[in-house]
XYZ file of C-alpha atoms in Angstrom:
227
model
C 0.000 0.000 0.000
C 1.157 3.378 -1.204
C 1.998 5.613 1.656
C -0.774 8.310 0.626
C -3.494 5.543 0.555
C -1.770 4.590 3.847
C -2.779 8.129 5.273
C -6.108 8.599 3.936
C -7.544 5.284 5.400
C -6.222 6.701 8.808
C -8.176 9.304 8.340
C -11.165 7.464 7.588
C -10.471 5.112 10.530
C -10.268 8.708 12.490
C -13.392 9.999 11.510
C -15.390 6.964 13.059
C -15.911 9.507 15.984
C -13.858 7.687 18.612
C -10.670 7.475 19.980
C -8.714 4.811 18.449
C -5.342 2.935 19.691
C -2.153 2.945 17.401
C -1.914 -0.920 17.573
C -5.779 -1.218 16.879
C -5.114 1.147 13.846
C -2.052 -1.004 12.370
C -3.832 -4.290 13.102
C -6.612 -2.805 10.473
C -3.810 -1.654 7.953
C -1.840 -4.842 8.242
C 1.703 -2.432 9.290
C 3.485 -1.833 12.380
C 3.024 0.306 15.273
C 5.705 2.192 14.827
C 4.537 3.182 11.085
C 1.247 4.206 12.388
C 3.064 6.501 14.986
C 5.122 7.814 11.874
C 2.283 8.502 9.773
C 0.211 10.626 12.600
C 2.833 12.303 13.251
C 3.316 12.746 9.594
C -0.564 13.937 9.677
C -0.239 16.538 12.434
C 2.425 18.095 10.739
C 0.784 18.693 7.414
C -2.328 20.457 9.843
C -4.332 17.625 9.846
C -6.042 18.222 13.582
C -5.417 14.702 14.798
C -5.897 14.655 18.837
C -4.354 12.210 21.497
C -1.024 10.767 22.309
C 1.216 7.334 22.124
C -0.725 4.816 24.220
C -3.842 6.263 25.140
C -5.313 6.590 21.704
C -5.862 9.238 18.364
C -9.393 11.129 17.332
C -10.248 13.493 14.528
C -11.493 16.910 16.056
C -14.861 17.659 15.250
C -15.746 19.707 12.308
C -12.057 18.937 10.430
C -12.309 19.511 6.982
C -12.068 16.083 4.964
C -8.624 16.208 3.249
C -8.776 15.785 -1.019
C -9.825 12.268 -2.043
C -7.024 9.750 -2.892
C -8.333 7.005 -5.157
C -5.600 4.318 -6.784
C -5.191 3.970 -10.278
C -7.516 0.877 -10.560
C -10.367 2.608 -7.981
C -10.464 5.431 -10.551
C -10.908 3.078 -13.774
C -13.657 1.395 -11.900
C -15.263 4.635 -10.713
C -15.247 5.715 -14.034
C -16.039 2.535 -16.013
C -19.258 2.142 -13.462
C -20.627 5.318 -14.007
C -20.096 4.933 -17.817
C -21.968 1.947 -18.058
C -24.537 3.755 -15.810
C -24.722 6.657 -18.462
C -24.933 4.065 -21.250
C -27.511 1.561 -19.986
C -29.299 3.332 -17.300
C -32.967 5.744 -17.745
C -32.130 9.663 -17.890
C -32.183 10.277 -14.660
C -29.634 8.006 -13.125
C -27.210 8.535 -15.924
C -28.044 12.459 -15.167
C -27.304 11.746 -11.632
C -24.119 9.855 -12.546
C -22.319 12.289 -14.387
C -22.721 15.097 -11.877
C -21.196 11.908 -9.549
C -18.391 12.073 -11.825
C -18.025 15.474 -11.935
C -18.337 16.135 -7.717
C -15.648 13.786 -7.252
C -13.171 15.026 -10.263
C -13.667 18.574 -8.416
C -12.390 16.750 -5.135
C -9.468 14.991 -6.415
C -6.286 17.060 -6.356
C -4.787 17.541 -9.923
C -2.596 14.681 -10.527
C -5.411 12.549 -10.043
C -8.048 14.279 -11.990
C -5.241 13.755 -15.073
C -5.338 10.482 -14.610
C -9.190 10.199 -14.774
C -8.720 12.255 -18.051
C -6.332 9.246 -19.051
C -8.952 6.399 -18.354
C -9.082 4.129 -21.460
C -12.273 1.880 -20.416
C -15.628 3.199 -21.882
C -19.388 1.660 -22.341
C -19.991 2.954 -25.216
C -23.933 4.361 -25.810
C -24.692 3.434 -29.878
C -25.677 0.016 -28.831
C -29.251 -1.834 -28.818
C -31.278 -2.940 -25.997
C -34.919 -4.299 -25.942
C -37.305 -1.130 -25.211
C -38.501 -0.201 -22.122
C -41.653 1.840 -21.700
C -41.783 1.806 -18.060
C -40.332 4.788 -16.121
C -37.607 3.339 -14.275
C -36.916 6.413 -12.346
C -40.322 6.166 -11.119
C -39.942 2.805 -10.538
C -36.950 3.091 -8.498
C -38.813 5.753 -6.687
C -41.359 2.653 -5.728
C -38.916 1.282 -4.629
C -37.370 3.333 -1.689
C -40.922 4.764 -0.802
C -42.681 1.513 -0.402
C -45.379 2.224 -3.303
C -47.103 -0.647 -5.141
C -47.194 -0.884 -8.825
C -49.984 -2.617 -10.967
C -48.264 -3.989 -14.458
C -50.053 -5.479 -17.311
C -46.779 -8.608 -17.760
C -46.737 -10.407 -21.317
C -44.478 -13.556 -21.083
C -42.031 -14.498 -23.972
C -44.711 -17.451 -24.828
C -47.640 -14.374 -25.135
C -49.450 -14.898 -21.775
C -50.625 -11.745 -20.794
C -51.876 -10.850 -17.011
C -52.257 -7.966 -14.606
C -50.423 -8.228 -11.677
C -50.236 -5.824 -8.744
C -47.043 -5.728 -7.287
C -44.914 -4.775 -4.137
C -41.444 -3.612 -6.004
C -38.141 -4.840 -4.094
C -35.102 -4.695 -6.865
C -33.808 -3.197 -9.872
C -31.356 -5.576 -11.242
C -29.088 -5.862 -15.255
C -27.935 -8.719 -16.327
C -26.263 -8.229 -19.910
C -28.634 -5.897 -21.755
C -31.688 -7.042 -19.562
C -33.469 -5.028 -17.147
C -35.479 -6.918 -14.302
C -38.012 -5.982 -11.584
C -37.701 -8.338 -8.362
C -41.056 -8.027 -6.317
C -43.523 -9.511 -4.039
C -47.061 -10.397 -6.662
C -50.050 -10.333 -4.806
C -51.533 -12.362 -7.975
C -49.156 -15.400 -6.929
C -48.475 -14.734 -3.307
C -44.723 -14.809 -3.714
C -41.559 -13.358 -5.417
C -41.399 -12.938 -9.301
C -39.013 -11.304 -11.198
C -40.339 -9.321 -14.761
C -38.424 -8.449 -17.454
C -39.350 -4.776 -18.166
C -39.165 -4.936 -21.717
C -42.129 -7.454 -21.191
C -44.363 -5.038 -19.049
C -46.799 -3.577 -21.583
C -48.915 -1.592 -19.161
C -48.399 0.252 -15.491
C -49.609 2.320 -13.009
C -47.821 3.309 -10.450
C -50.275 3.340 -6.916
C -50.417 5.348 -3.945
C -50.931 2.091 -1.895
C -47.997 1.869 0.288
C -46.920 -1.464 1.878
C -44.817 -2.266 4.648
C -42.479 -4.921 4.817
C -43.542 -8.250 6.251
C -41.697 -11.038 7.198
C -41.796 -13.563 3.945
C -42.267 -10.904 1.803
C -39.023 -8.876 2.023
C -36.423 -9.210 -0.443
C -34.173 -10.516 2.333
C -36.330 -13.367 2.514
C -36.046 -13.895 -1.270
C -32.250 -13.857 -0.857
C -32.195 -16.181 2.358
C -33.728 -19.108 0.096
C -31.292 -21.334 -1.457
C -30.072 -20.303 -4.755
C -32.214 -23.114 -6.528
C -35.504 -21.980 -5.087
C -34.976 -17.693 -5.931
C-alpha cells in the first residue's frame, strides 16, 4: 500500500468519531506500530487536527475539513467505467445523476489525479441496442425506496398476458436485460419481470410495509435453486 493511501484510510479510521489505539489502527492496515506513529505524526504536521497521544489513543477533532480524495489507479478506472456503463444503460435520470457523480468527485481529487481520470481508457460505449422499455424506471426506483405498489399489465415471452399488482423490491441488469424483483399479490410470492415485457403500469399510492416472507431478504435467504 502506497503511503498516501496509507494516510487517507487513517483518516477514515479517524473519523469513526472515537478514539482509536495505534496498535488497533495497524492491526486494520496490516503495518506496524511504529509506522502508524510515523504517519500521525506525519498527519499533524501537514495540519491535519489529529488529537491524542502514544498509548492512550488518536481522534479526529470535530468539524475537520475532509482532506482531497485519494483514489488508486484501478479505484479510478472502476469509478469511471461504473458510471459509464450507468450513463450508457441506465434511464435519464440516473445517468443524469451519474455524471454530476463524476463530476463532484473530479472537483475533489487534487490535480494529478483528476489527469489520470482524463487518461482512463475503459468506456461503455452508448450506440448500442437494448430491448425497449416503456416503463419509467426512475419512477420505478422511486417505488422502490418509498414503499409504493405498482400494478403492471406482464406479457411472457410465450404471449401470456396478465395484470399483476405488485410490491417492487429490486432493480437488477444482467447483460442488456433489465429486471423488476417483487412480491405479486396475484401469486403470493416473489417474481421477477423483465421490463421490456411489461406492456402496461400504473404506479399506486398504496404503500406497503415490509412483512416477514415478503421482504427481499427473505427472497435472498432461500437457497439459490428456489430464488
Amino acid at each position: 500500500m502506497r503511503r498516501a493511501d496509507r494516510l487517507f484510510d487513517i483518516i477514515q479510521i479517524l473519523r469513526r468519531g472515537r478514539i482509536v489505539r495505534a496498535s488497533d489502527i495497524a492491526q486494520e492496515l496490516e503495518v506496524s506500530d511504529r509506522t502508524i506513529y510515523r504517519d500521525i505524526a506525519a498527519l499533524i504536521g501537514s495540519g491535519i487536527p489529529v488529537e491524542g497521544e502514544a498509548g492512550v489513543g488518536y481522534l479526529l477533532r470535530d468539524g475537520a475539513d475532509i482532506p482531497p480524495l485519494m483514489f488508486t489507479e484501478d479505484e479510478l478506472e472502476a469509478i469511471v467505467f461504473g458510471i459509464r456503463i450507468v450513463e450508457s444503460w441506465a434511464d435519464h435520470g440516473m445517468a443524469d445523476a451519474a455524471g454530476q457523480a463524476l463530476r463532484k468527485i473530479e472537483a475533489a481529487l487534487p490535480d494529478h489525479l483528476k489527469d489520470q481520470i482524463a487518461a482512463v481508457r475503459v468506456d461503455a460505449p452508448r450506440d448500442h441496442w437494448a430491448e425497449p422499455i416503456t416503463i419509467q424506471r426512475g419512477a420505478l426506483r422511486r417505488s422502490i425506496r418509498q414503499r409504493k405498489k405498482v400494478r403492471i399489465t406482464y406479457c411472457s415471452k410465450a404471449g401470456a398476458s396478465s395484470d399483476r399488482t405488485v410490491r417492487p423490491l429490486l432493480l437488477s441488469f444482467y447483460g442488456s436485460i433489465w429486471n423488476l424483483t417483487a412480491w405479486c399479490e396475484l401469486r403470493s410470492d416473489f417474481r421477477t419481470f423483465r421490463l421490456d415485457l411489461i406492456n402496461g403500469h400504473e404506479f399506486l399510492d398504496e404503500g406497503f410495509v415490509e412483512e416477514p416472507g415478503k421482504r427481499l431478504a427473505d427472497l435472498m435467504a432461500r437457497p439459490q435453486e428456489n430464488r
